[in-house]
Tab-separated table of C-alpha atoms in Angstrom:
chain	number	residue	atom	x	y	z
A	1	MET	CA	20.077	14.042	9.324
A	2	PRO	CA	17.516	12.481	6.890
A	3	ARG	CA	18.765	10.038	4.368
A	4	TRP	CA	18.081	10.528	0.624
A	5	ALA	CA	16.233	7.850	-1.300
A	6	PHE	CA	17.676	9.520	-4.398
A	7	GLU	CA	20.432	12.051	-5.184
A	8	PRO	CA	19.030	15.292	-3.680
A	9	PRO	CA	18.251	18.006	-6.284
A	10	GLY	CA	18.772	20.773	-3.744
A	11	GLY	CA	17.598	19.437	-0.473
A	12	LEU	CA	15.414	20.841	2.287
A	13	THR	CA	16.740	24.378	1.825
A	14	SER	CA	15.536	24.678	-1.785
A	15	ALA	CA	12.227	22.902	-1.528
A	16	LEU	CA	9.110	24.872	-2.283
A	17	ARG	CA	6.757	22.617	-0.319
A	18	ILE	CA	7.526	19.781	2.038
A	19	ARG	CA	5.270	17.077	2.805
A	20	ARG	CA	5.645	14.649	5.730
A	21	LEU	CA	4.726	10.933	5.523
A	22	LYS	CA	4.908	8.077	8.055
A	23	LEU	CA	5.639	4.589	6.776
A	24	LYS	CA	5.847	1.089	8.413
A	25	ILE	CA	8.160	-1.293	6.522
A	26	ASN	CA	8.483	-4.901	7.841
A	27	VAL	CA	11.673	-6.888	7.195
A	28	VAL	CA	10.622	-10.601	7.082
A	29	GLY	CA	12.218	-14.002	6.509
A	30	GLU	CA	13.505	-17.093	8.159
A	31	ARG	CA	16.137	-16.985	11.098
A	32	ALA	CA	19.614	-15.967	10.402
A	33	VAL	CA	19.232	-14.581	6.973
A	34	GLY	CA	20.591	-11.284	7.825
A	35	LYS	CA	17.493	-9.053	8.535
A	36	THR	CA	18.999	-7.224	11.459
A	37	SER	CA	22.365	-6.795	9.798
A	38	LEU	CA	20.640	-5.231	6.819
A	39	ILE	CA	18.682	-2.764	8.837
A	40	GLN	CA	21.889	-1.937	10.788
A	41	ARG	CA	23.896	-1.330	7.577
A	42	TYR	CA	21.157	0.899	6.127
A	43	ILE	CA	20.591	2.971	9.167
A	44	GLU	CA	24.078	3.045	10.704
A	45	GLN	CA	26.358	2.157	7.654
A	46	LYS	CA	28.231	-0.384	9.580
A	47	HIS	CA	28.104	-4.124	10.120
A	48	ASN	CA	28.366	-6.286	13.288
A	49	PRO	CA	29.944	-9.760	12.500
A	50	GLU	CA	28.517	-11.181	15.664
A	51	TYR	CA	25.203	-12.815	15.057
A	52	LYS	CA	22.539	-12.214	17.720
A	53	GLY	CA	19.039	-13.541	16.774
A	54	THR	CA	16.098	-11.106	17.223
A	55	LEU	CA	13.816	-11.955	20.029
A	56	GLY	CA	10.280	-10.822	19.323
A	57	VAL	CA	10.148	-7.541	17.275
A	58	HIS	CA	12.582	-4.748	17.122
A	59	MET	CA	11.868	-1.313	15.542
A	60	GLN	CA	14.116	1.431	14.399
A	61	ARG	CA	13.165	4.746	12.653
A	62	VAL	CA	15.018	6.647	9.889
A	63	GLU	CA	13.996	9.665	8.044
A	64	VAL	CA	14.226	9.555	4.323
A	65	GLU	CA	13.921	12.483	1.853
A	66	LEU	CA	12.221	11.790	-1.526
A	67	PRO	CA	11.306	14.129	-4.525
A	68	GLY	CA	7.696	15.440	-4.421
A	69	GLU	CA	5.011	14.918	-6.896
A	70	GLU	CA	5.662	18.376	-8.410
A	71	GLU	CA	9.093	19.934	-9.349
A	72	GLY	CA	10.547	21.636	-6.392
A	73	ASP	CA	8.487	19.680	-3.868
A	74	LEU	CA	9.977	17.425	-1.308
A	75	MET	CA	8.560	14.570	0.841
A	76	LEU	CA	10.072	13.750	4.170
A	77	ALA	CA	9.178	10.180	5.300
A	78	THR	CA	9.567	8.959	8.799
A	79	VAL	CA	10.171	5.109	8.168
A	80	ALA	CA	9.601	2.668	10.949
A	81	LEU	CA	11.731	-0.447	10.217
A	82	PHE	CA	10.278	-3.539	12.046
A	83	ASP	CA	12.759	-6.370	12.391
A	84	GLN	CA	10.704	-9.515	12.775
A	85	MET	CA	11.949	-12.662	14.630
A	86	GLY	CA	12.064	-15.448	11.944
A	87	GLU	CA	9.699	-17.738	13.932
A	88	HIS	CA	6.764	-19.405	12.269
A	89	ALA	CA	4.666	-19.721	15.519
A	90	ILE	CA	5.211	-16.086	16.400
A	91	ARG	CA	4.047	-15.139	12.748
A	92	GLU	CA	1.007	-17.267	12.701
A	93	ASN	CA	-0.169	-16.393	16.328
A	94	PHE	CA	0.515	-12.636	16.331
A	95	ARG	CA	0.374	-11.690	12.703
A	96	ASP	CA	-2.371	-9.017	13.050
A	97	ALA	CA	-0.267	-7.260	15.735
A	98	LEU	CA	2.772	-7.632	13.779
A	99	PHE	CA	1.653	-6.556	10.426
A	100	TYR	CA	-1.284	-4.143	11.069
A	101	GLY	CA	-0.454	-0.707	9.390
A	102	THR	CA	2.327	-2.162	7.292
A	103	ASP	CA	2.895	-0.102	4.007
A	104	GLY	CA	5.505	-2.266	2.455
A	105	ALA	CA	7.754	-5.353	3.213
A	106	LEU	CA	11.337	-6.665	2.419
A	107	ALA	CA	11.262	-10.430	2.295
A	108	VAL	CA	14.832	-11.658	2.826
A	109	CYS	CA	16.343	-14.878	2.027
A	110	ASP	CA	20.043	-16.229	2.278
A	111	ILE	CA	21.649	-17.215	-1.095
A	112	GLU	CA	23.746	-19.874	0.657
A	113	ARG	CA	20.505	-21.562	2.108
A	114	PRO	CA	17.884	-22.248	-0.566
A	115	GLU	CA	15.583	-23.584	2.035
A	116	THR	CA	15.101	-19.997	3.181
A	117	LEU	CA	13.764	-18.975	-0.236
A	118	HIS	CA	10.419	-20.983	-0.396
A	119	PRO	CA	9.189	-19.902	3.016
A	120	LEU	CA	9.061	-16.310	1.683
A	121	ALA	CA	5.715	-17.303	0.210
A	122	ASP	CA	4.423	-17.847	3.713
A	123	TRP	CA	5.843	-14.603	5.011
A	124	ILE	CA	4.308	-12.604	2.169
A	125	ARG	CA	0.889	-14.400	2.485
A	126	ALA	CA	0.894	-13.507	6.355
A	127	VAL	CA	1.577	-9.792	5.525
A	128	SER	CA	-0.948	-9.693	2.577
A	129	VAL	CA	-3.660	-11.472	4.803
A	130	VAL	CA	-3.429	-8.601	7.367
A	131	THR	CA	-2.922	-5.677	5.018
A	132	GLY	CA	-5.038	-6.613	1.934
A	133	GLY	CA	-1.796	-6.399	-0.095
A	134	VAL	CA	1.204	-4.120	-0.049
A	135	PRO	CA	4.253	-3.576	-2.061
A	136	PHE	CA	7.140	-5.940	-1.305
A	137	ARG	CA	10.593	-6.701	-2.502
A	138	ILE	CA	12.567	-9.905	-2.310
A	139	VAL	CA	16.164	-9.552	-1.110
A	140	PHE	CA	18.909	-12.176	-1.774
A	141	ASN	CA	21.355	-11.422	0.987
A	142	LYS	CA	24.954	-12.389	1.624
A	143	VAL	CA	26.182	-11.879	-1.994
A	144	ASP	CA	29.637	-11.320	-0.597
A	145	ARG	CA	29.587	-15.280	-0.472
A	146	ALA	CA	28.375	-15.446	-4.009
A	147	LYS	CA	30.658	-18.405	-4.768
A	148	GLY	CA	28.687	-20.314	-2.140
A	149	SER	CA	25.164	-19.495	-3.724
A	150	LYS	CA	23.005	-22.464	-3.712
A	151	ILE	CA	20.131	-20.860	-5.435
A	152	GLY	CA	20.075	-22.305	-8.878
A	153	PRO	CA	17.730	-22.501	-11.929
A	154	GLU	CA	15.083	-24.529	-10.155
A	155	GLU	CA	14.732	-21.881	-7.424
A	156	SER	CA	14.857	-19.061	-9.913
A	157	ALA	CA	12.104	-20.616	-11.947
A	158	TRP	CA	9.970	-21.133	-8.758
A	159	LEU	CA	10.528	-17.395	-7.897
A	160	ARG	CA	9.435	-16.219	-11.369
A	161	GLU	CA	6.329	-18.422	-11.173
A	162	GLN	CA	5.339	-17.281	-7.745
A	163	PHE	CA	6.229	-13.656	-7.905
A	164	PRO	CA	6.454	-12.632	-11.566
A	165	ASN	CA	6.261	-8.906	-11.191
A	166	VAL	CA	7.957	-8.506	-7.811
A	167	PRO	CA	11.372	-6.607	-7.812
A	168	THR	CA	14.448	-8.239	-6.397
A	169	SER	CA	17.703	-6.891	-4.844
A	170	MET	CA	21.056	-8.597	-4.181
A	171	THR	CA	22.587	-7.394	-1.107
A	172	SER	CA	25.521	-7.831	1.387
A	173	ALA	CA	25.058	-6.508	4.872
A	174	MET	CA	28.857	-7.134	5.357
A	175	THR	CA	29.995	-4.962	2.418
A	176	GLY	CA	26.937	-2.852	2.038
A	177	GLU	CA	26.355	-3.865	-1.626
A	178	GLY	CA	22.868	-3.215	-2.804
A	179	VAL	CA	21.557	-2.344	0.633
A	180	ASP	CA	20.640	1.267	0.053
A	181	ASP	CA	19.069	0.312	-3.257
A	182	ALA	CA	17.012	-2.481	-1.591
A	183	PHE	CA	15.619	-0.134	1.097
A	184	SER	CA	15.195	2.856	-1.105
A	185	GLY	CA	13.265	0.619	-3.495
A	186	ILE	CA	10.745	-0.578	-0.992
A	187	ILE	CA	10.347	2.927	0.510
A	188	THR	CA	9.682	4.447	-3.045
A	189	GLN	CA	7.216	1.559	-3.822
A	190	ALA	CA	5.269	2.219	-0.603
A	191	VAL	CA	5.161	5.919	-1.103
A	192	ASP	CA	3.972	5.401	-4.702
A	193	ALA	CA	1.177	2.983	-3.574
A	194	MET	CA	0.183	5.506	-0.936
A	195	LEU	CA	-0.020	8.407	-3.412
A	196	ALA	CA	-1.862	6.206	-5.872
A	197	MET	CA	-4.417	5.317	-3.255
A	198	GLU	CA	-4.908	8.946	-2.319
A	199	LYS	CA	-5.384	9.842	-5.867
A	200	ASP	CA	-8.045	7.175	-6.314
A	201	ARG	CA	-9.797	8.409	-3.288
A	202	LYS	CA	-9.899	11.881	-4.542
A	203	VAL	CA	-11.279	10.769	-7.956
A	204	ARG	CA	-13.895	8.612	-6.156
A	205	LYS	CA	-14.847	11.348	-3.966
A	206	VAL	CA	-15.504	13.788	-6.855
A	207	LEU	CA	-17.428	11.201	-8.750
A	208	ARG	CA	-19.457	10.409	-5.633
A	209	HIS	CA	-20.265	14.083	-5.212
A	210	ARG	CA	-21.198	14.550	-8.894
A	211	ILE	CA	-23.754	11.665	-8.575
A	212	LEU	CA	-25.221	13.202	-5.405
A	213	SER	CA	-25.500	16.678	-7.117
A	214	ALA	CA	-27.266	15.185	-10.005
A	215	ALA	CA	-29.794	13.322	-7.787
A	216	ALA	CA	-30.321	16.475	-5.841
A	217	ARG	CA	-31.055	18.412	-9.039
A	218	ARG	CA	-33.842	15.934	-9.626
A	219	ASP	CA	-35.122	16.095	-6.204
A	220	THR	CA	-38.191	13.844	-5.722
A	221	VAL	CA	-38.241	12.631	-9.350
A	222	GLY	CA	-34.933	10.831	-8.775
A	223	ILE	CA	-32.407	9.675	-11.380
A	224	SER	CA	-31.673	6.390	-13.012
A	225	LYS	CA	-28.421	4.688	-13.634
A	226	ASN	CA	-28.736	5.099	-17.458
A	227	GLU	CA	-29.283	8.789	-17.056
A	228	LEU	CA	-26.123	8.926	-15.032
A	229	PHE	CA	-24.094	6.845	-17.574
A	230	ALA	CA	-25.322	9.254	-20.287
A	231	GLY	CA	-24.356	12.360	-18.268
A	232	MET	CA	-21.042	11.115	-17.076
A	233	ARG	CA	-19.299	9.465	-19.987
A	234	ASP	CA	-15.927	10.278	-18.504
A	235	ALA	CA	-16.644	7.655	-15.769
A	236	LYS	CA	-16.760	3.992	-16.217
A	237	PRO	CA	-20.278	2.366	-15.656
A	238	ASP	CA	-18.933	-0.068	-13.036
A	239	GLU	CA	-17.375	2.800	-11.058
A	240	ILE	CA	-20.758	4.618	-11.121
A	241	MET	CA	-22.529	1.559	-10.029
A	242	GLU	CA	-20.088	1.058	-7.204
A	243	GLU	CA	-20.549	4.607	-5.940
A	244	LEU	CA	-24.370	4.321	-6.087
A	245	ASP	CA	-24.027	1.315	-3.832
A	246	ASN	CA	-21.735	3.470	-1.562
A	247	LEU	CA	-24.204	6.359	-1.389
A	248	VAL	CA	-27.143	4.030	-0.630
A	249	ARG	CA	-25.101	2.502	2.121
A	250	LEU	CA	-24.291	5.986	3.576
A	251	ASN	CA	-28.073	6.726	3.472
A	252	LEU	CA	-27.435	9.581	1.134
A	253	LEU	CA	-29.568	8.082	-1.725
A	254	VAL	CA	-32.412	5.671	-1.612
A	255	GLN	CA	-33.212	3.224	-4.393
A	256	TYR	CA	-36.714	2.671	-5.373
A	257	ASP	CA	-39.028	1.341	-8.177
A	258	SER	CA	-42.485	3.106	-8.351
A	259	GLY	CA	-42.301	4.017	-4.639
A	260	PRO	CA	-41.000	1.470	-2.181
A	261	LYS	CA	-37.448	1.380	-1.042
A	262	THR	CA	-35.457	-1.905	-2.004
A	263	PHE	CA	-32.199	-3.158	-0.884
A	264	LEU	CA	-31.223	-4.877	-4.093
A	265	LYS	CA	-27.619	-4.295	-5.160
A	266	SER	CA	-27.330	-1.410	-7.687
A	267	SER	CA	-25.526	-3.491	-10.324
A	268	SER	CA	-28.506	-6.005	-10.535
A	269	ALA	CA	-31.264	-3.299	-10.500
A	270	PRO	CA	-33.358	-2.832	-13.706
A	271	ALA	CA	-33.167	0.260	-15.655
A	272	SER	CA	-36.574	1.438	-14.200
A	273	PHE	CA	-35.015	1.699	-10.792
A	274	ARG	CA	-34.253	5.252	-9.682
A	275	TYR	CA	-32.162	7.024	-6.981
A	276	GLN	CA	-33.680	9.653	-4.829
A	277	ILE	CA	-31.599	11.868	-2.585
A	278	THR	CA	-32.251	11.868	1.114
A	279	PRO	CA	-32.434	14.891	3.455
A	280	LEU	CA	-28.943	13.862	4.675
A	281	GLY	CA	-27.772	13.524	1.103
A	282	ARG	CA	-29.192	16.986	0.216
A	283	LYS	CA	-27.135	18.659	3.174
A	284	VAL	CA	-23.970	16.813	2.113
A	285	ALA	CA	-24.549	17.811	-1.581
A	286	ALA	CA	-24.853	21.504	-0.587
A	287	SER	CA	-21.725	21.218	1.625
A	288	PRO	CA	-19.344	18.619	0.336
A	289	THR	CA	-16.887	19.266	3.309
A	290	GLU	CA	-19.551	18.128	5.752
A	291	GLN	CA	-18.802	14.452	5.108
A	292	ASP	CA	-15.811	12.755	3.526
A	293	LEU	CA	-17.811	10.493	1.321
A	294	VAL	CA	-15.257	7.709	1.489
A	295	VAL	CA	-16.191	4.170	2.037
A	296	GLU	CA	-13.184	2.001	3.012
């Protein structure tokens, strides 16, 4: 049965619409901080006191139900949890393979071992280099041994300086304290980031097609950036300029000044430069479903 990231408002039987998602969450950190035990506690609701270090990478899947964007909607996420071996050489030599497609990361340290906190910056950097930046959450594990905590004011100040806006969780794989909240938190962060990216793509696609349609109406006369600014006051000028560059790159528009095509960047073009629709652009403007009009 799927797990709930939040208390269910009625479950699958009462959902009006169900959307399925796939997420990849990496659990990273130094050796013996409790990454495997946290995953086991979250998925199986149990703790194995015998420590066995992870060799390479181990993956487990879990289904999680979350409320949808609209009331009555439901999202069913299949989450692949990747348990990474806490070995620096493996991380640096195989980071592309390890972290490609990651949607979020839990960075785990051991509160009894302050030396496991600072290396989290390297783990987060490695994930970010491959992904371009995804949500992550810092987890302080083994709070059942809170009396033995070695993370003091100096470490806390370093953490605030390095990651000022990053959420944190206090967990115990042994007792289960905070474990569900930590995993639910990073899953929710990853889903929110995914939905925000989708929304931005939709907005950009609409803006791009508006620009293309405006150029199509002007046909061989073309259209200038100032004319676009005046006609699309709901869009920011830098967004319009970025989309003009994208349309030129896609060969849907050509940029010219009194005839010859130029390859100047749109943002640096003088006001006299105009944009003329190409035959391909005219086809796309007439049928927006023909091409996605998205530049990654």
